[in-house]
Amino acid sequence: MPRPKQSIAPKKVNFRESFAALKFVPRFFREIRKVNPLLFYTNLFCRILNAILPVLMLWVGKLLIDEVVVQIAAEVKFMDRLWLLVGAEFILAVTSDLLSRAISLTDGLLGDQYSIETSVKIIRKTSEVELGELEDSEFYDKLERARQQTTGRVGLMSNILTQGEDLIVIGSLLIGIVAFEPWLILLLIVSIIPTLINEIKFSGTSYSLARSWTQERRELDYLRYAGASDVTAKEVKLFGLSEYLANRFKGLSDKYYLQSKSLAKQRAGWGSFFNVIGTTAYYGAYVLIIFRTVAGIFSLGDLTFLSGSFNRLRQKLQGFFTRFTAITESALYLQDYFEFLDRTYHKTNTEGNLPLPKKIQTGFTFRNVGFKYPKSEKWVVRHINFELKAGEKLAFVGENGAGKTTLIKLLLQFYAPTEGEILLDGIPIKQYDQVAYQQFFGVIFQDFVKFELTLRENIAMGEISEISNQPRIESAAQKSLADQVITELPLGYEQQLGKRFKQGKDLSGGQWQKIAIARAYMKDAEVLILDEPTSALDARAETEAFDRFIKLTEGKTAVIISHRFSTVRIADRIMVLKDGAVLEIGTHEELMQNKKLYAELFNLQAAGYK
Ligand SMILES: Nc1ncnc2c1ncn2[C@@H]1O[C@H](COP(=O)(O)OP(=O)(O)OP(=O)(O)O)[C@@H](O)[C@H]1O
């Protein structure tokens, strides 16, 4: 059953909140300027020039008409001034066109560069986030909103700059109007107030709707992916899931559509109503200007200048207020983005600054360790006591969900134990520098990543600074048996892997696994952890991989998680976990004599092979 939605009705963001978000705008511009100062200042310069053109064009237009009227009445015609004015208007028109193009070009280029910059920042920031937060859905919502900055902010930049440009246009047109007929300003205010009311009324509503739908949008993205991707295609076809997924997508999208439709309708309805009032005021002004012209107070040129200026001014003011709403809404997203960047993500370990020992002396000790995942009341593991001795190969076994991977996450300081502590050479691990501590480990997780990059990159990920060290990459590949995979690939180490890209070659599960294991060998780590690293290997490859692993990592400390007892038995000791507790620990022989779960499961598997 789909989970209940709490966030479908939009939470209203009020006008004050919208305004508060504007405080991020200066920082936003500082960042844009930093991205490319030359483009930024060119853009500003063009906009300032472009802003004074409208009033100049209207003024030249007025002079032109007055001159035409003079020349119509004159007996002897002097056309020089007329042609001069036509020429001036032509130059202004061409300049305006060129400036507009330069503005949109620099807008686009700056926007592209800024979105690259923000994407890079988000990727970097995400790496600072603790695993616990990454696994939390609220965090994902925040990340999703921050990610929207990368594409949506180009519009915000140009909107704000256009706003500044329009302010200059408005100022210059106002001066022109006031000089002729101050009364027109009153009518102008009347024509513009309706737009202002409309914008205040709807400010923040689209953002509120979008924000309250973050979770659902993530679900929609997921359903789109599940219904139309190469990864899911096999099962979707086989189980005939397409219709089900499409309907689920449609059901949820329709709800969103209905809400945005109702908002858009309200906005359009009120907008039209207020617009009629505004247009009426404009025609009032027009009538006033016509009366004055007929009475001989204004010339024909004045009439065109004033009516043109008034209309322009009204449009510019309307645009100014409408854009203001768009800006405040976008600024709210900006707030999400900067808050994401500024937040210092909760660290499991903040006090640690001890340097790591060069070589492990005694090993790791789990002392009465218990753990509950954040926001969960359930003890996943509890009262865990054991030692992982220096140089020892320790295997974890236990049924699904027994807590094996969780113990690894605790050992790696991805999470801090809820109770008890973990020690390295007698010192609590949280006292060590966390980054250096995590560098101590070479880990291949059960759900290791299949990077859709080249094979070289996939192996070098274990120690990315050594990506050009061919002998080291080859040696890692040889140790993990990945070299057999490479010989079959036409482009060898430069082969693009995966199906996503052109010339990409997909590998079998076992082949991917061999490459992932090569990553562990690539890193000359003190402690190696292999969490079911060979589950996709065939029996022969698995035995070979483990025999090699034991030989090649002699003297190194290692933890191996596996469900295959034939593999597990080569470890120095085996720890059996059941329901989050240590049931037994010892060598294969000791546990067989114990005749408890290990012996039972071992015999069960052995019987299966007979
Ligand atoms: N991020 C998480 N948040 C909440 N609970 C989790 C999380 N990860 C795992 N669990 C729960 O913790 C328990 C132990 O999971 P863990 O992955 O440690 O088991 P495991 O022994 O490695 O299992 P398997 O053999 O299936 O890999 C499970 O009940 C699981 O549902």
XYZ file of C-alpha atoms in Angstrom, residues 133-500:
368
model
C 21.897 11.657 7.306
C 22.298 10.382 3.775
C 20.073 7.478 4.682
C 17.458 9.858 6.074
C 14.547 10.866 3.831
C 14.318 14.390 5.265
C 17.896 14.971 4.271
C 17.093 13.777 0.783
C 14.317 16.314 0.517
C 16.761 19.052 1.432
C 19.306 17.768 -1.044
C 16.651 17.646 -3.741
C 15.661 21.270 -3.114
C 19.305 22.352 -3.090
C 19.868 20.497 -6.344
C 17.115 22.500 -8.010
C 19.389 25.526 -7.627
C 21.741 24.221 -10.226
C 19.315 24.657 -13.083
C 16.668 27.044 -11.845
C 18.853 29.911 -10.709
C 19.783 31.249 -14.121
C 16.329 32.779 -14.348
C 16.685 34.327 -10.917
C 19.890 36.096 -11.878
C 18.465 37.585 -15.030
C 15.219 38.511 -13.236
C 17.069 40.460 -10.584
C 19.298 42.216 -13.092
C 16.302 43.046 -15.275
C 14.702 44.467 -12.164
C 17.617 46.869 -11.715
C 17.535 47.727 -15.402
C 13.816 48.395 -15.249
C 14.229 50.648 -12.231
C 16.425 52.913 -14.336
C 13.884 52.828 -17.192
C 11.070 53.601 -14.753
C 13.029 56.463 -13.181
C 13.840 58.057 -16.522
C 10.264 57.736 -17.837
C 8.901 59.156 -14.587
C 11.108 62.223 -14.898
C 9.793 62.740 -18.445
C 6.151 62.454 -17.393
C 6.491 64.630 -14.292
C 8.094 67.343 -16.417
C 4.985 67.488 -18.627
C 2.021 66.547 -16.504
C 2.445 65.615 -12.813
C -1.235 64.584 -12.584
C -0.527 61.555 -14.713
C 1.418 60.058 -11.837
C -1.798 59.747 -9.829
C -3.446 57.797 -12.630
C -0.347 55.702 -12.937
C -0.561 54.731 -9.276
C -4.221 53.784 -9.713
C -3.348 51.636 -12.712
C -0.575 49.819 -10.923
C -2.039 49.153 -7.469
C -4.236 46.229 -8.676
C -1.176 44.379 -9.961
C 0.577 44.943 -6.670
C -2.368 43.538 -4.707
C -2.484 40.511 -6.980
C 1.190 39.787 -6.525
C 1.076 40.123 -2.754
C -1.868 37.776 -2.727
C -0.042 35.017 -4.574
C 3.487 35.590 -3.416
C 5.090 32.400 -2.208
C 2.217 30.099 -3.150
C 3.950 28.261 -5.992
C 7.013 27.795 -3.848
C 4.866 26.536 -0.953
C 3.220 24.048 -3.268
C 6.520 22.880 -4.739
C 8.145 22.647 -1.326
C 5.359 20.695 0.279
C 5.596 18.307 -2.655
C 9.323 17.601 -2.424
C 8.759 14.112 -1.100
C 6.130 13.290 -3.688
C 8.292 14.636 -6.485
C 11.056 12.344 -5.338
C 8.570 9.493 -5.449
C 7.484 10.552 -8.950
C 11.104 10.596 -10.071
C 11.575 7.157 -8.641
C 8.427 5.774 -10.310
C 9.528 7.275 -13.623
C 12.884 5.568 -13.172
C 11.371 2.261 -12.065
C 8.977 2.259 -15.004
C 11.431 3.320 -17.684
C 14.994 2.253 -17.065
C 17.340 -0.426 -18.297
C 18.002 -1.591 -14.737
C 14.373 -2.408 -13.984
C 13.262 -3.356 -17.499
C 13.664 -7.129 -17.076
C 11.382 -7.422 -14.080
C 8.945 -4.789 -15.268
C 8.403 -6.756 -18.479
C 8.365 -10.148 -16.889
C 5.935 -9.308 -14.118
C 3.880 -6.975 -16.361
C 4.416 -4.045 -13.986
C 4.344 -1.288 -16.532
C 0.637 -0.495 -16.168
C 0.805 -0.630 -12.383
C 3.764 1.765 -12.244
C 2.251 4.059 -14.875
C -1.018 4.243 -12.944
C 0.717 4.910 -9.700
C 2.687 7.669 -11.359
C -0.419 9.098 -12.944
C -2.414 8.980 -9.723
C 0.163 10.984 -7.856
C 0.875 13.407 -10.707
C -2.830 14.103 -11.158
C -3.096 15.229 -7.552
C -0.238 17.661 -8.086
C -1.738 18.794 -11.361
C -5.083 19.514 -9.687
C -3.420 21.655 -7.041
C -1.309 23.643 -9.455
C -4.279 23.991 -11.794
C -6.404 25.506 -9.084
C -3.593 27.875 -8.163
C -2.959 28.844 -11.784
C -6.697 29.445 -12.338
C -6.980 31.670 -9.300
C -3.930 33.559 -10.364
C -5.161 34.006 -13.923
C -8.678 34.987 -12.788
C -7.577 37.627 -10.338
C -4.858 38.762 -12.717
C -7.385 39.455 -15.506
C -9.712 41.289 -13.156
C -6.961 43.566 -11.853
C -5.633 44.074 -15.329
C -8.969 45.471 -16.514
C -8.806 48.070 -13.734
C -5.256 48.951 -14.754
C -6.185 49.302 -18.430
C -9.130 51.554 -17.522
C -6.758 53.866 -15.648
C -4.449 53.915 -18.653
C -7.245 54.992 -20.962
C -8.233 57.668 -18.427
C -4.724 59.051 -18.793
C -4.931 58.777 -22.553
C -8.164 60.762 -22.634
C -6.577 63.431 -20.437
C -3.605 63.733 -22.792
C -5.896 63.911 -25.859
C -7.950 66.719 -24.248
C -4.787 68.696 -23.542
C -3.491 68.174 -27.052
C -6.780 69.255 -28.634
C -6.733 72.313 -26.359
C -3.313 73.140 -27.802
C -1.392 72.670 -24.546
C 0.512 69.634 -25.850
C 1.990 69.183 -29.303
C 1.346 66.007 -31.337
C 4.874 64.907 -30.438
C 4.081 65.463 -26.754
C 0.982 63.287 -27.174
C 2.954 60.362 -28.574
C 5.726 60.840 -26.030
C 3.358 60.998 -23.064
C 1.022 58.198 -24.091
C 4.027 56.069 -25.064
C 5.822 56.824 -21.803
C 2.716 56.193 -19.745
C 2.061 52.863 -21.390
C 5.694 51.793 -21.143
C 5.813 52.873 -17.530
C 2.710 50.915 -16.689
C 4.085 47.797 -18.392
C 7.448 48.223 -16.696
C 5.883 48.710 -13.273
C 3.612 45.725 -13.786
C 6.608 43.656 -14.884
C 8.522 44.951 -11.901
C 5.944 43.700 -9.414
C 5.275 40.413 -11.157
C 8.966 39.733 -11.383
C 9.299 40.660 -7.763
C 7.060 37.729 -6.832
C 9.063 35.416 -9.066
C 12.234 36.667 -7.410
C 10.989 36.208 -3.864
C 9.865 32.698 -4.759
C 13.193 31.813 -6.321
C 14.979 33.387 -3.374
C 13.246 30.869 -1.144
C 14.955 28.109 -3.123
C 18.163 30.071 -2.781
C 17.671 29.951 0.958
C 17.389 26.145 0.802
C 20.579 25.991 -1.207
C 22.678 28.237 1.013
C 21.346 26.628 4.162
C 22.395 23.265 2.764
C 25.878 24.585 1.986
C 26.290 26.393 5.303
C 25.129 23.647 7.560
C 27.894 21.868 9.350
C 26.764 18.340 9.117
C 26.554 16.473 12.328
C 29.732 14.516 12.840
C 29.690 11.293 14.785
C 33.085 12.300 15.968
C 34.061 15.899 16.404
C 36.515 15.718 19.239
C 38.930 13.317 17.531
C 42.365 14.647 16.732
C 44.725 11.843 17.746
C 46.982 10.640 14.930
C 46.563 7.037 13.826
C 49.254 4.515 14.806
C 51.606 3.615 11.929
C 50.948 -0.034 12.558
C 48.137 -1.560 14.582
C 49.558 -2.878 17.837
C 46.884 -4.927 19.566
C 43.764 -4.441 17.466
C 40.133 -3.369 17.869
C 37.930 -4.074 20.867
C 34.132 -3.860 20.903
C 33.156 -3.217 24.495
C 29.486 -3.755 25.316
C 28.435 -2.087 22.057
C 24.746 -1.479 21.377
C 23.172 0.428 18.498
C 19.819 1.751 17.340
C 19.527 3.459 13.956
C 18.475 7.127 14.168
C 14.716 7.570 14.582
C 14.356 3.906 15.443
C 13.583 2.370 18.786
C 14.880 -1.073 17.911
C 18.241 -2.312 19.157
C 19.856 -3.691 16.012
C 22.855 -5.019 17.961
C 23.371 -5.070 21.714
C 25.907 -6.191 24.329
C 28.512 -6.884 21.668
C 31.928 -7.814 23.071
C 34.766 -9.126 20.932
C 38.269 -8.392 19.744
C 39.581 -8.058 16.225
C 43.244 -8.708 16.846
C 46.044 -7.074 14.865
C 46.805 -9.202 11.796
C 43.791 -11.433 12.369
C 41.287 -12.530 9.716
C 37.913 -12.554 11.398
C 34.747 -13.743 9.674
C 31.214 -12.607 10.581
C 28.429 -15.049 9.916
C 24.756 -14.949 10.740
C 21.334 -14.899 9.190
C 20.024 -11.969 7.141
C 19.473 -8.942 9.311
C 21.577 -10.303 12.193
C 23.573 -7.050 12.268
C 26.814 -7.936 10.474
C 26.935 -4.910 8.157
C 25.829 -2.670 11.012
C 28.893 -3.712 13.026
C 31.063 -2.728 10.063
C 29.371 0.672 9.851
C 30.103 1.183 13.545
C 33.698 0.074 13.123
C 34.106 2.570 10.282
C 32.558 5.374 12.391
C 29.732 5.898 9.930
C 27.598 5.795 13.024
C 28.488 6.127 16.712
C 27.393 3.310 19.031
C 24.295 4.147 21.047
C 25.949 2.521 24.043
C 29.355 1.021 24.782
C 32.514 1.853 22.871
C 34.957 0.636 20.257
C 38.684 0.868 20.931
C 41.736 0.733 18.685
C 44.910 -0.213 20.569
C 43.104 0.598 23.792
C 41.994 4.105 22.749
C 38.332 4.882 21.891
C 38.157 5.238 18.090
C 36.259 8.508 18.368
C 39.445 10.096 19.736
C 41.253 9.557 16.440
C 41.080 11.996 13.582
C 38.017 10.715 11.739
C 39.170 11.255 8.175
C 42.541 9.611 8.814
C 40.786 6.815 10.683
C 38.507 6.020 7.768
C 41.487 6.111 5.417
C 42.854 3.212 7.421
C 40.290 0.862 5.879
C 39.866 -0.713 2.486
C 36.230 -1.762 2.211
C 34.160 -3.538 -0.392
C 30.506 -3.354 0.499
C 27.849 -5.830 -0.386
C 26.180 -3.123 -2.488
C 29.450 -1.780 -3.913
C 29.146 0.822 -6.626
C 29.340 -0.096 -10.280
C 30.760 3.185 -11.526
C 29.725 3.719 -15.123
C 33.184 5.055 -15.912
C 36.229 3.362 -17.444
C 37.637 0.138 -16.058
C 40.797 1.998 -15.052
C 38.759 4.468 -13.028
C 36.748 1.670 -11.446
C 39.895 0.059 -10.061
C 41.692 3.315 -9.281
C 38.731 4.436 -7.132
C 40.453 2.484 -4.347
C 43.294 5.039 -4.363
C 42.346 7.708 -6.866
C 45.633 9.619 -6.583
C 47.300 6.579 -8.198
C 45.090 6.570 -11.294
C 48.107 6.940 -13.599
C 50.142 4.266 -11.837
C 49.668 1.477 -14.371
C 51.800 -1.161 -12.563
C 49.798 -0.657 -9.372
C 46.462 -0.913 -11.200
C 47.606 -4.033 -13.043
C 48.855 -5.625 -9.863
C 45.519 -4.939 -8.124
C 43.666 -6.431 -11.095
C 45.854 -9.499 -11.032
C 45.371 -10.077 -7.311
C 41.586 -9.867 -7.577
C 41.405 -11.982 -10.758
C 40.010 -8.953 -12.583
C 42.824 -9.328 -15.132
C 40.856 -12.201 -16.683
C 37.971 -9.804 -17.294
C 40.237 -7.180 -18.834
C 41.685 -9.492 -21.471
C 38.180 -9.991 -22.845
C 37.497 -6.257 -23.236
C 38.424 -4.633 -26.555
C 39.660 -1.413 -24.996
C 41.318 -3.009 -21.963
C 41.745 -0.613 -19.058
C 40.228 2.239 -21.059
C 37.003 0.323 -21.620
C 33.891 2.266 -20.667
C 31.782 0.084 -18.376
C 28.017 -0.078 -17.995
C 25.197 0.370 -20.478
C 24.463 4.008 -20.007
